[in-house]
Amino acid sequence: MHCVCLGVMRKLLNTWLGPDKAVKLNGKKIIDISNYLTSTSSCIPLEINRKPRSLSDLPRWKATEFRTFLLYVGPVALHRVINSAIYEHFLLLHSSITILISEKFISKFMNLARTFINTFVKHSEHIYGEQFIIYNVHMLCHLCDDVTLYGVLDSFSAFCFENYLGQLKRLIKKPSKPLQQLCRRLGELHQNADSFITSAAQTSLFLAHVMGPLIPKYNFIQVSQFKKVIYDDLTLIIHSYSVANSYCLVEDNEKIKVVEVQNILSSSVGVEIIGKQFHKFKSFYSYPFDSQNLHIYRVFSFSTELYSWPLQNVIAKCIALPYLNNEKVIFPLLHTV
């Protein structure tokens, strides 16, 4: 949180908006980026707590906003707006941090992440000058070693502690003896931890309806229809009810499909999703390596036909951001990969 988001990512944005004419963005580019950021507010799923704000609000951005920019919105907002060398330099940071947040990606691409980070730091001085190499930029060189020791970045970042502060505050009911109150309430939560863990692993269905759509294979099967499902860390909602929460990646015969969820069904055979899939998709970027390695796709050409998949075939929830010519760029929400 402090090294990457509040450190390096904020430093990059402040540099692009700063006085150095060699890397400073002109007024039109700043407006273009800001307009894109604010236009994506309806695309942000519920797992991301804050909607993107304009660059004019940059001094008031929180750490989670820098994180959202680095991992999801930034690569699209900056594409074809900033200098290609600066953009590719930014993608080195984006790709490496994306890898280090996902256990799946770490197992495949840890050595690449180390190379990307070292290249990012090496080129930072050439692009931005010696004054850019602050302590946080140097700290990036040690991130891969930390991940090797402690696991994915989120397992030892400060985000969980910052997020938990609000919960701790809500446990305190009166001003006197706050520590004693916290100890008692935390002890009660610890005693009930097993029941919380058990319930969290279950599939929960919400918002029953009868509006469809259905496909022919369900004509002779009794099914219940729902608008929302929570499964482990995934919350999916049908497209007609919440556009931002309706996109996911599905594994189908060892192929990855990008799906827009149209309905959620429960029957004797289990929970399934009905949806449309994108027929055509390709890489969004090719440097520093193919974005499809990180399940990041540029998608277009929707199917008119509906398909169904078991819920357990869903491998990640996605954020779908608008792109050129009614296309979308798909990013997996990294905690769900």
Short mmCIF file of C-alpha atoms in Angstrom, two decimals:
data_model
loop_
_atom_site.label_atom_id
_atom_site.label_comp_id
_atom_site.label_asym_id
_atom_site.label_seq_id
_atom_site.Cartn_x
_atom_site.Cartn_y
_atom_site.Cartn_z
CA MET A 1 0.00 0.00 0.00
CA HIS A 2 2.59 2.57 1.09
CA CYS A 3 5.43 1.53 -1.22
CA VAL A 4 3.54 0.86 -4.45
CA CYS A 5 0.25 2.78 -4.29
CA LEU A 6 0.95 5.80 -2.08
CA GLY A 7 4.62 5.73 -3.06
CA VAL A 8 5.46 4.91 -6.66
CA MET A 9 2.03 5.22 -8.32
CA ARG A 10 1.36 8.59 -6.69
CA LYS A 11 4.88 9.72 -7.61
CA LEU A 12 4.24 8.82 -11.26
CA LEU A 13 0.95 10.71 -11.42
CA ASN A 14 2.39 13.76 -9.66
CA THR A 15 5.33 13.72 -12.07
CA TRP A 16 3.01 13.62 -15.10
CA LEU A 17 1.14 16.61 -13.69
CA GLY A 18 4.29 18.37 -12.42
CA PRO A 19 6.50 21.14 -13.80
CA ASP A 20 9.02 19.00 -15.75
CA LYS A 21 8.17 19.81 -19.37
CA ALA A 22 9.91 16.68 -20.67
CA VAL A 23 7.29 14.39 -19.09
CA LYS A 24 4.46 16.75 -18.14
CA LEU A 25 1.07 16.07 -19.71
CA ASN A 26 -0.58 18.99 -21.47
CA GLY A 27 -3.99 20.28 -20.44
CA LYS A 28 -5.93 18.38 -23.11
CA LYS A 29 -4.38 15.05 -22.17
CA ILE A 30 -5.12 15.64 -18.49
CA ILE A 31 -8.75 16.41 -19.36
CA ASP A 32 -8.99 13.32 -21.58
CA ILE A 33 -7.64 11.06 -18.83
CA SER A 34 -9.87 12.68 -16.19
CA ASN A 35 -12.96 12.35 -18.38
CA TYR A 36 -12.23 8.68 -18.92
CA LEU A 37 -11.71 8.06 -15.21
CA THR A 38 -15.02 9.63 -14.23
CA SER A 39 -16.84 7.90 -17.10
CA THR A 40 -15.92 4.48 -15.70
CA SER A 41 -17.75 4.95 -12.39
CA SER A 42 -20.68 2.81 -13.61
CA CYS A 43 -18.24 0.01 -14.57
CA ILE A 44 -16.66 -0.43 -11.14
CA PRO A 45 -17.79 -3.62 -9.33
CA LEU A 46 -18.75 -3.66 -5.67
CA GLU A 47 -15.41 -5.16 -4.58
CA ILE A 48 -13.71 -1.83 -5.40
CA ASN A 49 -14.76 0.58 -2.65
CA ARG A 50 -14.09 3.90 -4.37
CA LYS A 51 -15.07 5.08 -7.84
CA PRO A 52 -12.34 6.70 -9.97
CA ARG A 53 -12.07 10.45 -9.58
CA SER A 54 -10.69 13.18 -11.81
CA LEU A 55 -6.98 14.03 -11.77
CA SER A 56 -8.01 17.41 -10.37
CA ASP A 57 -8.81 15.51 -7.15
CA LEU A 58 -5.40 13.78 -7.12
CA PRO A 59 -4.25 15.40 -3.83
CA ARG A 60 -7.28 13.78 -2.16
CA TRP A 61 -6.97 10.31 -3.72
CA LYS A 62 -6.84 7.41 -1.26
CA ALA A 63 -4.50 4.43 -1.54
CA THR A 64 -7.25 2.22 -2.97
CA GLU A 65 -7.76 4.73 -5.81
CA PHE A 66 -4.09 4.54 -6.77
CA ARG A 67 -4.39 0.75 -6.65
CA THR A 68 -7.44 0.78 -8.95
CA PHE A 69 -5.62 3.07 -11.37
CA LEU A 70 -2.48 0.92 -11.44
CA LEU A 71 -4.16 -2.47 -11.80
CA TYR A 72 -7.28 -1.76 -13.86
CA VAL A 73 -8.24 1.71 -15.08
CA GLY A 74 -4.83 3.24 -15.75
CA PRO A 75 -3.72 0.98 -18.63
CA VAL A 76 -6.87 1.92 -20.59
CA ALA A 77 -7.02 5.58 -19.55
CA LEU A 78 -3.40 6.18 -20.58
CA HIS A 79 -3.47 4.15 -23.79
CA ARG A 80 -2.84 6.32 -26.86
CA VAL A 81 -2.79 9.42 -24.64
CA ILE A 82 0.72 9.51 -23.18
CA ASN A 83 4.08 9.00 -24.87
CA SER A 84 4.61 5.35 -25.86
CA ALA A 85 7.90 5.06 -23.94
CA ILE A 86 6.26 6.40 -20.77
CA TYR A 87 3.24 4.15 -21.29
CA GLU A 88 5.35 1.02 -21.73
CA HIS A 89 7.36 2.00 -18.65
CA PHE A 90 4.09 2.23 -16.69
CA LEU A 91 3.05 -1.20 -18.02
CA LEU A 92 6.19 -2.70 -16.48
CA LEU A 93 4.91 -1.66 -13.04
CA HIS A 94 1.32 -2.65 -13.83
CA SER A 95 2.29 -6.13 -15.05
CA SER A 96 4.71 -6.89 -12.23
CA ILE A 97 2.29 -5.87 -9.46
CA THR A 98 -0.54 -7.78 -11.17
CA ILE A 99 1.62 -10.90 -11.06
CA LEU A 100 2.61 -10.42 -7.41
CA ILE A 101 -1.01 -10.08 -6.25
CA SER A 102 -2.15 -13.45 -7.64
CA GLU A 103 -0.95 -16.85 -6.39
CA LYS A 104 -1.71 -18.32 -9.80
CA PHE A 105 0.40 -15.73 -11.61
CA ILE A 106 3.24 -15.91 -9.07
CA SER A 107 3.64 -19.63 -9.69
CA LYS A 108 3.99 -18.99 -13.43
CA PHE A 109 5.65 -15.61 -13.79
CA MET A 110 7.65 -14.75 -10.63
CA ASN A 111 10.94 -14.49 -12.53
CA LEU A 112 9.31 -12.26 -15.13
CA ALA A 113 7.92 -10.00 -12.40
CA ARG A 114 11.43 -9.59 -10.99
CA THR A 115 12.74 -8.71 -14.46
CA PHE A 116 9.92 -6.22 -15.06
CA ILE A 117 10.54 -4.46 -11.74
CA ASN A 118 14.29 -4.23 -12.26
CA THR A 119 13.71 -2.85 -15.77
CA PHE A 120 11.18 -0.33 -14.40
CA VAL A 121 13.64 0.95 -11.79
CA LYS A 122 16.52 1.03 -14.28
CA HIS A 123 14.56 3.04 -16.85
CA SER A 124 13.00 5.38 -14.26
CA GLU A 125 16.18 7.44 -13.96
CA HIS A 126 16.54 7.69 -17.74
CA ILE A 127 12.93 8.84 -18.25
CA TYR A 128 12.30 10.98 -15.16
CA GLY A 129 15.74 11.87 -13.86
CA GLU A 130 17.79 10.92 -10.82
CA GLN A 131 15.43 12.76 -8.45
CA PHE A 132 12.68 10.22 -9.26
CA ILE A 133 14.62 7.36 -7.61
CA ILE A 134 13.18 7.85 -4.15
CA TYR A 135 13.21 5.23 -1.38
CA ASN A 136 9.88 3.72 -2.48
CA VAL A 137 11.19 3.18 -6.02
CA HIS A 138 14.24 1.40 -4.60
CA MET A 139 11.99 -0.71 -2.35
CA LEU A 140 10.36 -2.19 -5.45
CA CYS A 141 13.55 -4.19 -6.04
CA HIS A 142 12.86 -6.17 -2.84
CA LEU A 143 9.17 -6.93 -3.45
CA CYS A 144 9.75 -10.28 -5.14
CA ASP A 145 11.91 -11.45 -2.23
CA ASP A 146 9.17 -10.40 0.19
CA VAL A 147 6.55 -12.27 -1.83
CA THR A 148 8.75 -15.37 -1.78
CA LEU A 149 8.91 -15.15 2.03
CA TYR A 150 5.38 -14.06 2.90
CA GLY A 151 3.10 -14.88 -0.04
CA VAL A 152 1.05 -12.63 -2.33
CA LEU A 153 1.35 -8.87 -1.82
CA ASP A 154 -2.09 -8.57 -0.26
CA SER A 155 -1.13 -11.06 2.47
CA PHE A 156 1.29 -8.55 4.00
CA SER A 157 0.20 -5.17 2.63
CA ALA A 158 -1.29 -2.52 4.92
CA PHE A 159 -4.68 -2.54 3.16
CA CYS A 160 -6.15 -5.20 5.44
CA PHE A 161 -5.13 -3.23 8.54
CA GLU A 162 -6.50 0.04 7.16
CA ASN A 163 -9.77 -1.65 6.19
CA TYR A 164 -10.07 -3.29 9.61
CA LEU A 165 -9.81 0.00 11.49
CA GLY A 166 -13.42 0.79 10.66
CA GLN A 167 -14.55 -2.56 12.04
CA LEU A 168 -12.56 -1.98 15.23
CA LYS A 169 -14.16 1.43 15.70
CA ARG A 170 -17.63 -0.08 15.38
CA LEU A 171 -16.83 -2.53 18.18
CA ILE A 172 -16.35 0.35 20.63
CA LYS A 173 -19.71 1.42 22.05
CA LYS A 174 -18.66 4.04 24.62
CA PRO A 175 -15.64 6.30 25.22
CA SER A 176 -14.47 4.70 28.47
CA LYS A 177 -12.09 1.72 28.46
CA PRO A 178 -11.85 1.26 24.68
CA LEU A 179 -9.04 -1.34 24.87
CA GLN A 180 -11.01 -3.54 27.22
CA GLN A 181 -14.04 -3.33 24.93
CA LEU A 182 -11.94 -4.31 21.93
CA CYS A 183 -10.38 -7.28 23.74
CA ARG A 184 -13.79 -8.62 24.76
CA ARG A 185 -15.40 -8.17 21.34
CA LEU A 186 -12.39 -9.66 19.51
CA GLY A 187 -12.42 -12.60 21.91
CA GLU A 188 -16.09 -13.21 21.11
CA LEU A 189 -15.38 -13.06 17.38
CA HIS A 190 -12.49 -15.50 17.77
CA GLN A 191 -14.71 -17.99 19.59
CA ASN A 192 -17.23 -17.86 16.74
CA ALA A 193 -14.60 -17.96 13.97
CA ASP A 194 -15.39 -21.55 12.97
CA SER A 195 -19.01 -20.72 12.24
CA PHE A 196 -17.99 -17.66 10.21
CA ILE A 197 -15.53 -19.71 8.14
CA THR A 198 -18.10 -22.44 7.51
CA SER A 199 -20.77 -20.01 6.32
CA ALA A 200 -18.30 -18.12 4.11
CA ALA A 201 -17.58 -21.22 2.03
CA GLN A 202 -21.22 -21.78 1.11
CA THR A 203 -23.04 -20.62 -2.01
CA SER A 204 -25.70 -18.02 -1.26
CA LEU A 205 -28.43 -17.00 -3.72
CA PHE A 206 -30.41 -13.76 -3.55
CA LEU A 207 -33.22 -11.86 -5.29
CA ALA A 208 -35.40 -14.61 -6.72
CA HIS A 209 -37.24 -13.79 -9.96
CA VAL A 210 -39.09 -15.44 -12.85
CA MET A 211 -38.10 -13.15 -15.72
CA GLY A 212 -35.57 -15.39 -17.50
CA PRO A 213 -33.86 -15.74 -19.86
CA LEU A 214 -33.69 -19.53 -20.05
CA ILE A 215 -32.33 -21.92 -22.65
CA PRO A 216 -34.07 -25.03 -24.08
CA LYS A 217 -32.22 -27.54 -21.90
CA TYR A 218 -34.15 -26.19 -18.88
CA ASN A 219 -37.61 -26.65 -20.43
CA PHE A 220 -38.12 -29.93 -18.56
CA ILE A 221 -36.10 -29.21 -15.43
CA GLN A 222 -37.50 -27.42 -12.41
CA VAL A 223 -35.24 -24.45 -11.72
CA SER A 224 -35.23 -21.40 -9.47
CA GLN A 225 -33.94 -18.14 -10.90
CA PHE A 226 -31.91 -15.54 -9.01
CA LYS A 227 -30.32 -12.18 -9.71
CA LYS A 228 -27.32 -12.53 -7.37
CA VAL A 229 -24.97 -15.27 -6.17
CA ILE A 230 -22.12 -15.20 -3.66
CA TYR A 231 -19.64 -18.05 -4.03
CA ASP A 232 -16.41 -17.94 -2.01
CA ASP A 233 -14.89 -14.52 -2.90
CA LEU A 234 -17.13 -14.07 -5.96
CA THR A 235 -20.26 -11.94 -6.11
CA LEU A 236 -21.99 -12.12 -9.49
CA ILE A 237 -25.15 -10.21 -10.41
CA ILE A 238 -27.12 -10.51 -13.63
CA HIS A 239 -26.48 -7.87 -16.29
CA SER A 240 -29.99 -6.41 -16.27
CA TYR A 241 -29.68 -5.67 -12.54
CA SER A 242 -26.03 -4.58 -12.23
CA VAL A 243 -23.89 -4.16 -15.33
CA ALA A 244 -20.65 -3.69 -13.39
CA ASN A 245 -20.99 -6.99 -11.52
CA SER A 246 -22.04 -9.22 -14.40
CA TYR A 247 -18.74 -10.10 -16.10
CA CYS A 248 -16.62 -13.18 -15.39
CA LEU A 249 -14.11 -15.62 -16.85
CA VAL A 250 -15.33 -19.19 -17.33
CA GLU A 251 -13.24 -22.26 -18.05
CA ASP A 252 -14.90 -24.37 -20.74
CA ASN A 253 -13.10 -27.44 -22.11
CA GLU A 254 -9.74 -25.97 -21.06
CA LYS A 255 -10.53 -22.72 -22.90
CA ILE A 256 -11.20 -19.37 -21.24
CA LYS A 257 -14.47 -17.62 -22.11
CA VAL A 258 -15.39 -14.03 -21.28
CA VAL A 259 -19.03 -14.11 -20.17
CA GLU A 260 -21.74 -11.55 -19.44
CA VAL A 261 -24.09 -13.15 -16.90
CA GLN A 262 -27.78 -12.98 -17.90
CA ASN A 263 -29.34 -15.33 -15.33
CA ILE A 264 -28.45 -17.47 -12.31
CA LEU A 265 -30.20 -20.81 -11.85
CA SER A 266 -30.47 -23.34 -9.05
CA SER A 267 -31.69 -26.86 -9.73
CA SER A 268 -31.15 -30.45 -8.64
CA VAL A 269 -27.87 -30.49 -10.58
CA GLY A 270 -26.49 -27.43 -8.78
CA VAL A 271 -26.05 -23.71 -9.44
CA GLU A 272 -25.42 -22.59 -13.02
CA ILE A 273 -25.07 -19.29 -14.83
CA ILE A 274 -26.61 -18.41 -18.17
CA GLY A 275 -24.83 -15.82 -20.23
CA LYS A 276 -23.56 -14.41 -23.48
CA GLN A 277 -19.94 -14.84 -24.44
CA PHE A 278 -17.62 -12.70 -26.51
CA HIS A 279 -16.77 -14.51 -29.74
CA LYS A 280 -13.69 -12.44 -30.45
CA PHE A 281 -10.97 -11.26 -28.14
CA LYS A 282 -7.31 -10.41 -28.43
CA SER A 283 -4.47 -9.02 -26.37
CA PHE A 284 -4.81 -5.50 -25.03
CA TYR A 285 -1.05 -4.98 -24.89
CA SER A 286 2.01 -6.95 -25.97
CA TYR A 287 4.70 -5.21 -23.90
CA PRO A 288 6.27 -6.22 -21.55
CA PHE A 289 4.53 -9.49 -22.48
CA ASP A 290 1.21 -10.68 -23.86
CA SER A 291 -1.63 -9.39 -21.68
CA GLN A 292 -3.55 -12.63 -22.24
CA ASN A 293 -1.05 -14.27 -19.88
CA LEU A 294 -2.75 -12.21 -17.14
CA HIS A 295 -6.27 -12.84 -18.51
CA ILE A 296 -6.46 -9.24 -19.74
CA TYR A 297 -8.34 -9.11 -23.03
CA ARG A 298 -9.69 -6.66 -25.56
CA VAL A 299 -13.10 -8.10 -26.45
CA PHE A 300 -15.78 -7.49 -29.08
CA SER A 301 -18.47 -9.31 -31.10
CA PHE A 302 -21.03 -10.56 -28.58
CA SER A 303 -22.86 -13.83 -29.14
CA THR A 304 -26.62 -13.58 -29.61
CA GLU A 305 -27.00 -17.15 -28.39
CA LEU A 306 -27.15 -17.98 -24.68
CA TYR A 307 -24.97 -20.61 -23.03
CA SER A 308 -24.82 -22.16 -19.56
CA TRP A 309 -21.96 -23.16 -17.26
CA PRO A 310 -21.72 -24.63 -13.76
CA LEU A 311 -20.90 -21.96 -11.19
CA GLN A 312 -17.70 -23.79 -10.22
CA ASN A 313 -16.39 -23.23 -13.76
CA VAL A 314 -16.13 -19.50 -13.04
CA ILE A 315 -12.44 -18.79 -12.44
CA ALA A 316 -12.59 -15.02 -11.86
CA LYS A 317 -14.90 -12.06 -11.69
CA CYS A 318 -13.99 -9.25 -14.10
CA ILE A 319 -14.10 -5.53 -14.53
CA ALA A 320 -15.12 -4.52 -18.07
CA LEU A 321 -13.95 -1.06 -19.13
CA PRO A 322 -15.08 0.81 -22.26
CA TYR A 323 -12.62 1.06 -25.13
CA LEU A 324 -12.63 2.20 -28.76
CA ASN A 325 -15.49 1.36 -31.17
CA ASN A 326 -17.77 -0.20 -28.54
CA GLU A 327 -15.09 -2.66 -27.54
CA LYS A 328 -14.27 -3.50 -23.92
CA VAL A 329 -11.09 -4.27 -22.04
CA ILE A 330 -11.48 -7.08 -19.52
CA PHE A 331 -9.39 -7.30 -16.34
CA PRO A 332 -9.82 -10.12 -13.79
CA LEU A 333 -10.36 -8.92 -10.23
CA LEU A 334 -7.11 -10.21 -8.84
CA HIS A 335 -8.34 -11.44 -5.46
CA THR A 336 -10.73 -13.78 -7.33
CA VAL A 337 -8.20 -15.32 -9.77
#
